Coordinates of C-alpha atoms in Angstrom, one line a residue:
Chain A
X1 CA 124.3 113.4 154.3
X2 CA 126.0 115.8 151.8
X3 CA 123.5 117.7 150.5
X4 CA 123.6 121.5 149.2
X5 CA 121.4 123.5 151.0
X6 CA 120.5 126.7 150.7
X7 CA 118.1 128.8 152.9
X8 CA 116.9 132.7 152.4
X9 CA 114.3 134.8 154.0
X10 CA 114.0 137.9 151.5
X11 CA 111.7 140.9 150.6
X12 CA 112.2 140.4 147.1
X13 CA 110.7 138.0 144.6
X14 CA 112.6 135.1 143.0
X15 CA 113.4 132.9 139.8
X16 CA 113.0 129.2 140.7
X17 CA 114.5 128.0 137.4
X18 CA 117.7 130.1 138.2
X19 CA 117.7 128.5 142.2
X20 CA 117.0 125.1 140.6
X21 CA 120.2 125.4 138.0
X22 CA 122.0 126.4 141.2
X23 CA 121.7 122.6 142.6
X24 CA 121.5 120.8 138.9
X25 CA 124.7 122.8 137.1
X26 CA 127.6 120.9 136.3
X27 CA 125.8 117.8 138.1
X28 CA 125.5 113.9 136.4
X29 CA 124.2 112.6 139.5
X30 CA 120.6 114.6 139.8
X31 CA 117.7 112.5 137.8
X32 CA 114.9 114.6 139.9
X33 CA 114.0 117.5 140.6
X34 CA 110.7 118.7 142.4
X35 CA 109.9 122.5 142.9
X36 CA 107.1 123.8 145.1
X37 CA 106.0 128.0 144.7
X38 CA 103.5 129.0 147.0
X39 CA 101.2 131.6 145.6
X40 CA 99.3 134.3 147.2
X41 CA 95.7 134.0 146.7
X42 CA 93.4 137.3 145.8
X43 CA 90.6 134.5 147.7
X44 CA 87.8 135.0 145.0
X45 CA 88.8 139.2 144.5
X46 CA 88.7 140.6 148.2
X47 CA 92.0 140.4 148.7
X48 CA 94.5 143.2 147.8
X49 CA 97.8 141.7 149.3
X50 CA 99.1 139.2 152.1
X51 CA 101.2 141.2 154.5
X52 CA 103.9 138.9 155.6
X53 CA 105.6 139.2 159.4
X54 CA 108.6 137.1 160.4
X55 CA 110.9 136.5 163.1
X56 CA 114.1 137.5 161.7
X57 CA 116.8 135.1 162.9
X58 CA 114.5 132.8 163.8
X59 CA 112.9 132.2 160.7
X60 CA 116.1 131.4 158.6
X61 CA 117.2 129.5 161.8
X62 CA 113.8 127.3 161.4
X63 CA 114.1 126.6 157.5
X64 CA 117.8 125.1 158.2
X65 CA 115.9 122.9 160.4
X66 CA 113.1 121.9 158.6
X67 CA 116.2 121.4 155.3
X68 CA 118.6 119.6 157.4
X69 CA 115.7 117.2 158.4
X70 CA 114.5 116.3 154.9
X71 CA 118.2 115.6 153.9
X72 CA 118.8 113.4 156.9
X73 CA 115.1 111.4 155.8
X74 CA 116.3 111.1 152.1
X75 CA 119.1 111.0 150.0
X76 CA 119.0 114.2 148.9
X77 CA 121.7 116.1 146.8
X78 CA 120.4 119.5 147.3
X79 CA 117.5 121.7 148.5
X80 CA 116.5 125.6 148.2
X81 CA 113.8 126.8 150.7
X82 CA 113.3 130.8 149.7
X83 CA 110.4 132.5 152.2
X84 CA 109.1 135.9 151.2
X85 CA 108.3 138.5 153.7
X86 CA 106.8 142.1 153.3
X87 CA 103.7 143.0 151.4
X88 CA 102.8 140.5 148.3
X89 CA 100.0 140.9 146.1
X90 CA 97.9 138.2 144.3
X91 CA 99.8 136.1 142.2
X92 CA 103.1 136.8 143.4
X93 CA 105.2 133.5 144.9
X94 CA 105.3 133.7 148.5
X95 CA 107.5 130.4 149.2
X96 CA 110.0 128.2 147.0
X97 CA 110.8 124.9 148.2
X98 CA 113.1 122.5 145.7
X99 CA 114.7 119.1 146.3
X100 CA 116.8 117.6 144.0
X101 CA 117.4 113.5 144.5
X102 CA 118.5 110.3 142.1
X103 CA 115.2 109.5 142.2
X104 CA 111.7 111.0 142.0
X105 CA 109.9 109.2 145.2
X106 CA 112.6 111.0 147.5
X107 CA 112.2 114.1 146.0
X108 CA 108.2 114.1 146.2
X109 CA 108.4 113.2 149.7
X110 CA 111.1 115.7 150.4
X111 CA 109.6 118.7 148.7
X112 CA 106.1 117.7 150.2
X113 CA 107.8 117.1 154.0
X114 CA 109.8 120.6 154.0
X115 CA 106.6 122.6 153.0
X116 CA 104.7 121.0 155.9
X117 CA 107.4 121.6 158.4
X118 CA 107.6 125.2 157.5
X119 CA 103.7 125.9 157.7
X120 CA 103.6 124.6 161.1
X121 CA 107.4 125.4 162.0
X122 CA 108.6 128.2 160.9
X123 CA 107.8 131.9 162.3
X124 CA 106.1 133.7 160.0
X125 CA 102.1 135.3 160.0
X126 CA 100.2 136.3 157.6
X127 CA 98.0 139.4 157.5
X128 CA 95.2 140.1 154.7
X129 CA 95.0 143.7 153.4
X130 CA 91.3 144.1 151.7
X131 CA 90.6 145.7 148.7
X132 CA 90.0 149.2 149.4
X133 CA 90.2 148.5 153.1
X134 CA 93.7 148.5 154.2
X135 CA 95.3 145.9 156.7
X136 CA 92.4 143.3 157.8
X137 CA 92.8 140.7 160.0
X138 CA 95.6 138.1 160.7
X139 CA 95.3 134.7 158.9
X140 CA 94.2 131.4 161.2
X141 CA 96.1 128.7 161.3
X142 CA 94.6 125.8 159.6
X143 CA 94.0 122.5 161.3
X144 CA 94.9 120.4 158.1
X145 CA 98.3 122.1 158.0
X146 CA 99.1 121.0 161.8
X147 CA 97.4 117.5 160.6
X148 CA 99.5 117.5 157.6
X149 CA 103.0 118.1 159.5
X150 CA 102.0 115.4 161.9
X151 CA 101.7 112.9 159.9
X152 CA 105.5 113.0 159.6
X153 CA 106.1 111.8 163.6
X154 CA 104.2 108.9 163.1
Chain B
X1 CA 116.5 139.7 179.2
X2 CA 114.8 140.6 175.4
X3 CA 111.1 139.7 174.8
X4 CA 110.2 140.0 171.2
X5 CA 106.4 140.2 170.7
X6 CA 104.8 139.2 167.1
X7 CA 101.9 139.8 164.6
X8 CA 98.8 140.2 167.4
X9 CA 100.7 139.5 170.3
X10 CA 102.4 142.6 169.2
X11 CA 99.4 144.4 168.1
X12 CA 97.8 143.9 171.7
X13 CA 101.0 144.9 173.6
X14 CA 101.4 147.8 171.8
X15 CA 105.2 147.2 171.0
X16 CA 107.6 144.7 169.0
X17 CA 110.2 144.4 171.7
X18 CA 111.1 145.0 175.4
X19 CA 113.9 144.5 177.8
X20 CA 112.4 142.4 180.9
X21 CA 113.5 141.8 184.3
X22 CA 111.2 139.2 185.8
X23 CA 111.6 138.3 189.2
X24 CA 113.8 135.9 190.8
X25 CA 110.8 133.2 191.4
X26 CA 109.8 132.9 187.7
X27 CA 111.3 129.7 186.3
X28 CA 109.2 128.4 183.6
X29 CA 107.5 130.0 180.1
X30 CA 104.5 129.2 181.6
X31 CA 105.6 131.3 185.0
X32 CA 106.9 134.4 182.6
X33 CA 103.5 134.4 180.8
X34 CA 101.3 134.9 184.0
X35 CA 103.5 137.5 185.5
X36 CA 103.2 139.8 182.4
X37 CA 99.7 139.3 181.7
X38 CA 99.7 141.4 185.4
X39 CA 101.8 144.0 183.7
X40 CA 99.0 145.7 182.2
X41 CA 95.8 145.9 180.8
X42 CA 97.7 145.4 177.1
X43 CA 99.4 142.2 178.4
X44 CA 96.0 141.0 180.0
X45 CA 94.5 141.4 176.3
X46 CA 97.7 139.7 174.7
X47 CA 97.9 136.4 177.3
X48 CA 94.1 136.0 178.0
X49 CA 94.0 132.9 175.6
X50 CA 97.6 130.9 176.6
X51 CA 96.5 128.3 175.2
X52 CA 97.3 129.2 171.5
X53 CA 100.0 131.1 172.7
X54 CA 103.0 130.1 171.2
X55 CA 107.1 130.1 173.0
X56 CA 110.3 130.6 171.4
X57 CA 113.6 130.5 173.3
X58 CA 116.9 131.8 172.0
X59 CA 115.0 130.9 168.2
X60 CA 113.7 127.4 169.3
X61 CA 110.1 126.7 169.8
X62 CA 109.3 125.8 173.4
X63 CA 106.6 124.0 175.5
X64 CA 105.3 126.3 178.0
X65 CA 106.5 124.3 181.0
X66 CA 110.3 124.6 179.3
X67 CA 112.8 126.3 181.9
X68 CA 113.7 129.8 180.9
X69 CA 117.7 129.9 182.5
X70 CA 119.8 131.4 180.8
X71 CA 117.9 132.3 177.9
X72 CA 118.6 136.1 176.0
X73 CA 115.4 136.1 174.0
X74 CA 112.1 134.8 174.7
X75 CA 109.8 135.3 172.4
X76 CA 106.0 135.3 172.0
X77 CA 103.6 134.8 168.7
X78 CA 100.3 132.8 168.4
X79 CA 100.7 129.5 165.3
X80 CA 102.2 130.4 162.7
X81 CA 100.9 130.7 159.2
X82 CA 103.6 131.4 157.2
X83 CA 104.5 129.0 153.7
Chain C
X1 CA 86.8 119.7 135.5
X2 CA 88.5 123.2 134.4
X3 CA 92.0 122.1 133.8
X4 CA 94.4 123.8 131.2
X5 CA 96.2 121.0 130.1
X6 CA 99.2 121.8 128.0
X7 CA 101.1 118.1 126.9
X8 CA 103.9 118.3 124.1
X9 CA 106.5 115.9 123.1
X10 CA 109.5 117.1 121.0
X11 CA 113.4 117.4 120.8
X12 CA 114.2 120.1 121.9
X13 CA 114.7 120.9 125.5
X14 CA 112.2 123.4 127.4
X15 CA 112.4 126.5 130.2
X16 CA 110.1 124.9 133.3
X17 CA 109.8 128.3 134.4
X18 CA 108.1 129.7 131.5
X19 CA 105.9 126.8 131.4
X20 CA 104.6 127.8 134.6
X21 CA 104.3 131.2 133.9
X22 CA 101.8 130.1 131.6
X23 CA 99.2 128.4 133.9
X24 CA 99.5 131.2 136.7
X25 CA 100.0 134.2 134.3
X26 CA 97.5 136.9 135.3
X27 CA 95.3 133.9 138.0
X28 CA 94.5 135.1 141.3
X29 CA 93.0 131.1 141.7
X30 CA 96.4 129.3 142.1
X31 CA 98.0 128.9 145.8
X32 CA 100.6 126.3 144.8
X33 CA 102.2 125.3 141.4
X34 CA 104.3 121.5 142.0
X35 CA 107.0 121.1 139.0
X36 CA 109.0 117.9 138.8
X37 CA 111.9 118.1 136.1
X38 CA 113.5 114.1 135.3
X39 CA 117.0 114.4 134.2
X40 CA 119.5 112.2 132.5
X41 CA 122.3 110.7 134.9
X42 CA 125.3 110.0 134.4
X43 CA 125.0 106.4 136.0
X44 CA 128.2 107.3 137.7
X45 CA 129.9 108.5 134.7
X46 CA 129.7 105.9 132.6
X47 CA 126.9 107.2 130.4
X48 CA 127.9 109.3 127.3
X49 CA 123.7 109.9 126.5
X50 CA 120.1 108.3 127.0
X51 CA 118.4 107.7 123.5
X52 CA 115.1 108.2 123.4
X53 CA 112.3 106.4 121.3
X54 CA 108.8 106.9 121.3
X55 CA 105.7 106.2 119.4
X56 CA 104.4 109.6 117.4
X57 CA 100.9 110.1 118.3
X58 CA 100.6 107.6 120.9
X59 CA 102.6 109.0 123.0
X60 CA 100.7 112.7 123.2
X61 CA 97.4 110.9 123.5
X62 CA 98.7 108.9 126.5
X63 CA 99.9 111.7 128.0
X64 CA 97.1 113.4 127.5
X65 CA 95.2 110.9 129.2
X66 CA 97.3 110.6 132.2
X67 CA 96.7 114.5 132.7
X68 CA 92.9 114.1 132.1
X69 CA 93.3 111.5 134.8
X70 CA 95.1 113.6 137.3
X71 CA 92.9 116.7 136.8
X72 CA 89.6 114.0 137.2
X73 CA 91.1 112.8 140.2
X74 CA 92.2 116.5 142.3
X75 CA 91.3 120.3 141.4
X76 CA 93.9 121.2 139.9
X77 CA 93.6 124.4 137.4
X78 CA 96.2 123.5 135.2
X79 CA 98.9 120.8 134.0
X80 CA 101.9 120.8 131.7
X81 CA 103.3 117.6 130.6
X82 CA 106.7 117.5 128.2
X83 CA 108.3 114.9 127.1
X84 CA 111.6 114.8 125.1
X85 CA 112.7 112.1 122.8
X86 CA 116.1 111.9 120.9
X87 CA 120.0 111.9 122.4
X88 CA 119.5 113.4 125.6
X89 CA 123.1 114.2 127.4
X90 CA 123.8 113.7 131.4
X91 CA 122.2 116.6 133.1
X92 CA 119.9 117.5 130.5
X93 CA 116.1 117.3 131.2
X94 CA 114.2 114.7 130.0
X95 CA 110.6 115.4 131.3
X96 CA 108.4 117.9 132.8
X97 CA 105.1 117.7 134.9
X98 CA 104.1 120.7 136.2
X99 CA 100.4 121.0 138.7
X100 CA 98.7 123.8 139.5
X101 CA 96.0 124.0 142.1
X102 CA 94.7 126.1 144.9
X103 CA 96.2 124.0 147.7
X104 CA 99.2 122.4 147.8
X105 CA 98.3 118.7 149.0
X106 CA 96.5 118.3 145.7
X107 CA 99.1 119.8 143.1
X108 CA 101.7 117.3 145.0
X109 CA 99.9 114.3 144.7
X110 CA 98.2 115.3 141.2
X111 CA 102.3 115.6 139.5
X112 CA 103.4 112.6 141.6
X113 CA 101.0 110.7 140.1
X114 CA 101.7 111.9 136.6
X115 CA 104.9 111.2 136.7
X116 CA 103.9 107.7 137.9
X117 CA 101.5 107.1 134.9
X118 CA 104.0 108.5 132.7
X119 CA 106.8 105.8 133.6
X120 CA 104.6 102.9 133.0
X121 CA 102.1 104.2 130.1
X122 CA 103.5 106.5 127.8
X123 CA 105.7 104.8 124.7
X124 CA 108.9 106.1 125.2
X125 CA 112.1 103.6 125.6
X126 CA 115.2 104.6 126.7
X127 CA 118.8 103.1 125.7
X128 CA 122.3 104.0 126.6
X129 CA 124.9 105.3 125.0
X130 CA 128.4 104.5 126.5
X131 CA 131.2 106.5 126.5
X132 CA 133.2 105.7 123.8
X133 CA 131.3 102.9 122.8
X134 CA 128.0 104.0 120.8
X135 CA 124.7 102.4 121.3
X136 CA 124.2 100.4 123.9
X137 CA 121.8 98.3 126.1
X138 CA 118.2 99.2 126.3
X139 CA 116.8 100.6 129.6
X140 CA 114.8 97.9 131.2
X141 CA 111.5 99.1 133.5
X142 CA 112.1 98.9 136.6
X143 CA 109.8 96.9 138.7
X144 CA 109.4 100.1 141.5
X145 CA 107.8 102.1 138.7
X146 CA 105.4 99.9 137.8
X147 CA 104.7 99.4 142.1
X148 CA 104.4 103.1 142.0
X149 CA 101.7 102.8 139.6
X150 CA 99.9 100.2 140.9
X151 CA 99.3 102.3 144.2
X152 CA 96.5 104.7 142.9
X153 CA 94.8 101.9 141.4
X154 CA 93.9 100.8 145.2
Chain D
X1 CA 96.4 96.8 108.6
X2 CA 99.8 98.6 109.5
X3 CA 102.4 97.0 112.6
X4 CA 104.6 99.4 114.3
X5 CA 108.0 97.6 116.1
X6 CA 109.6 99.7 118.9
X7 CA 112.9 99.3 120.6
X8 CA 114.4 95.8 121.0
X9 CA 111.2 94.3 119.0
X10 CA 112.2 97.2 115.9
X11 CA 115.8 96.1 116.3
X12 CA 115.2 92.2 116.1
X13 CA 112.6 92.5 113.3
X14 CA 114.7 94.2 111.2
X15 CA 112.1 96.8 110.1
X16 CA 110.0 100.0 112.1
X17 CA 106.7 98.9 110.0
X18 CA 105.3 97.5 107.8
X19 CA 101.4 96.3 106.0
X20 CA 100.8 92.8 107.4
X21 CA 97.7 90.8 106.1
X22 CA 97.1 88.2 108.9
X23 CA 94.6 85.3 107.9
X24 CA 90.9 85.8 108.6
X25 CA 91.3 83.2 111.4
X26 CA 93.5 85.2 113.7
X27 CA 91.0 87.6 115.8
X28 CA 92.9 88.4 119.0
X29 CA 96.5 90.2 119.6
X30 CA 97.6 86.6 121.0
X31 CA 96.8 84.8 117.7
X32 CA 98.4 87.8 115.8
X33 CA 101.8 87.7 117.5
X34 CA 101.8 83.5 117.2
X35 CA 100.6 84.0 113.7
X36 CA 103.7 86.7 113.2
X37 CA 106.3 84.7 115.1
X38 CA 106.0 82.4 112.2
X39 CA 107.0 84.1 109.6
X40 CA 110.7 84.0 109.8
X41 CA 113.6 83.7 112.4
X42 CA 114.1 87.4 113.2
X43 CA 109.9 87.3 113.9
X44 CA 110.6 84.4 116.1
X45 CA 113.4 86.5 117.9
X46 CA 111.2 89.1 118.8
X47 CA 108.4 87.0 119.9
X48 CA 110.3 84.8 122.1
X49 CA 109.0 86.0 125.1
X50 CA 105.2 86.7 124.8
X51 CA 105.3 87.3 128.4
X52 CA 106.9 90.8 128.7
X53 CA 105.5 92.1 124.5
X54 CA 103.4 95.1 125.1
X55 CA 100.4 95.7 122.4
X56 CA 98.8 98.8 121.5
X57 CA 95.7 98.9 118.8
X58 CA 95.2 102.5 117.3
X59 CA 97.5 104.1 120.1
X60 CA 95.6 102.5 123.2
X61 CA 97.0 99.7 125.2
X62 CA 95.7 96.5 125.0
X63 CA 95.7 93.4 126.5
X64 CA 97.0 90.0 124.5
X65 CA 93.3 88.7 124.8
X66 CA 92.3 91.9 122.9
X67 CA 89.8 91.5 120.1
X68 CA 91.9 93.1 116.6
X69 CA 88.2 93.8 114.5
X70 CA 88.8 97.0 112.8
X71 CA 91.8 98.1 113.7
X72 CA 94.2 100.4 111.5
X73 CA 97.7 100.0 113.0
X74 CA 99.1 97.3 116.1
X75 CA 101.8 98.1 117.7
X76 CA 104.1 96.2 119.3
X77 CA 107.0 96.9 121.5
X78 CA 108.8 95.7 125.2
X79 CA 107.4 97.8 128.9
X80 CA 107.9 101.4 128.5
X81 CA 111.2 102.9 130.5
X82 CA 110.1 107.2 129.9
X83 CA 109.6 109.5 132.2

């Protein structure tokens, strides 16, 4: 396993095109490259902002993980997993996740592993904040998520 | 040793992070979690459903019958939803 | 079926990031945006370029159809497809698929499956260019990419 | 009606297009390419083997069984490598 990998939790927003070069630059050997933003939602107009909680530590600690194991499942030559924290309005990007392979199948399945890991893995919690209403109530972890990172220990 | 409390773990407890001393007898996560649901009416609120209650210790995520030892931090938060 | 499908093909290379910006610009809808990004290798250094023929017309109208295919198959709320034809250097991009959907399960398997489609049905052949040695031997397909395509005919 | 070459098929013909005017007897993409194959040695080249040529009429892939009717341009050319 050689791959690059880099891991940040931040406040700030980011510029996948500029994490992507990061891996790509200077490289012959890259022929795919998948990038996955998560977006925050305004859920049909109620909602005003996702307030994001996270363990610091932890939650950079967790994404190393979830990186490490999707290099040691596929040939991977690099990956970037970014998580947002903090208050983040609709349409902002909340999560970057990129892989960059020889080939596209490894970095589908790559891309598509670390994203469920980190729903199901890594600490962070969502809050909504309601239009006009302030902080609401937390955000329920979805079954399909856990369903969706368990399919990976089969 | 350090318990770190998060999102309404937190909220029910009333604060993000305490030293603890349990007592000698308390081995297990499982163990830590019943003695301080007795600390309080806060921590009642905060441990009355253990079943979604989620472990971590020293930053890895634990089963509730793990062994604390030596651990520095335990932490507690319910799933998360983060991504 | 909602879709914004945006399919070019041209020479000139292209900023995936801005392509994005344009499906999520101003939505509150879209939860996760998918962006796969094919690049020429260097086949271990031996490759000076990738030529790349297509068939004018053809090739957007297949394209087309393989997006109008993906957004009839998952919700997806938007989909950018570029191809690239001409001398294409190592490291350059190629191709670019990008999904955009409320959840992330269906913007994953809606570019997968474009790219798919897009190896097997869209006119484009590729030839090599060794360094030091012109125009080479053409690409031949690759019996995986037609395997991959078979799959979401089951 | 108009025949587009591509790659290796452009390169052994000798030509990118060009107006053909097949006899009335040739109806499907089959009879087309046998009919084409004999009409010189750099024809034959390209149609040597039937079994991997790739047809399109009026920019939609077809099979070899295809029916030609009306069709304005043929194309042929070997399985696509893009992407």
């Amino acid at each position: 396993m050689s791959a690059r990998i880099l891991v940040r939790v931040q406040k700030e927003g980011f510029d996948a095109s500029a994490e992507a070069a990061v891996l790509t630059q200077g490289r012959g050997d890259i022929g795919a490259l998948v990038s996955f933003t998560g977006l925050c939602r305004d859920e049909g107009g109620v909602l005003a902002a996702l307030e994001i909680e996270h363990y610091p530590g932890m939650a950079e600690e967790e994404i190393n993980r979830a990186a490490l194991e999707a290099a040691s499942r596929w040939p991977l030559e690099g990956v970037v997993a970014i998580h947002r924290y903090g208050l983040i309005r609709p349409g902002e990007p909340i999560v970057l996740a990129i892989t960059a392979s020889a080939h596209r199948g490894e970095a589908f399945a790559a891309a598509s592993f670390l994203m469920d890991y980190l729903k199901t893995e890594a600490p962070f919690w969502k809050r909504r904040h309601l239009a006009g209403k302030g902080a609401g109530d937390w955000v329920e972890a979805a079954a399909q998520d856990h369903a969706a990172a368990q399919k990976w220990r089969a | 040793m350090k318990a770190l409390y998060f999102s309404w773990v937190r909220e029910r407890i009333g604060k993000a992070e305490e030293e603890i001393v349990p007592p000698e007898n308390i081995k297990t996560v499982a163990e830590l979690m019943a003695w301080l649901s007795g600390q309080g009416e806060n921590y009642a609120a905060a441990f009355a459903n253990i079943k979604t209650m989620r472990a971590a210790l020293d930053h890895t995520h634990v089963r509730h019958d793990a062994l604390i030892q030596n651990a520095w931090e335990i932490a507690f938060f319910p799933p998360m939803t983060g991504g």
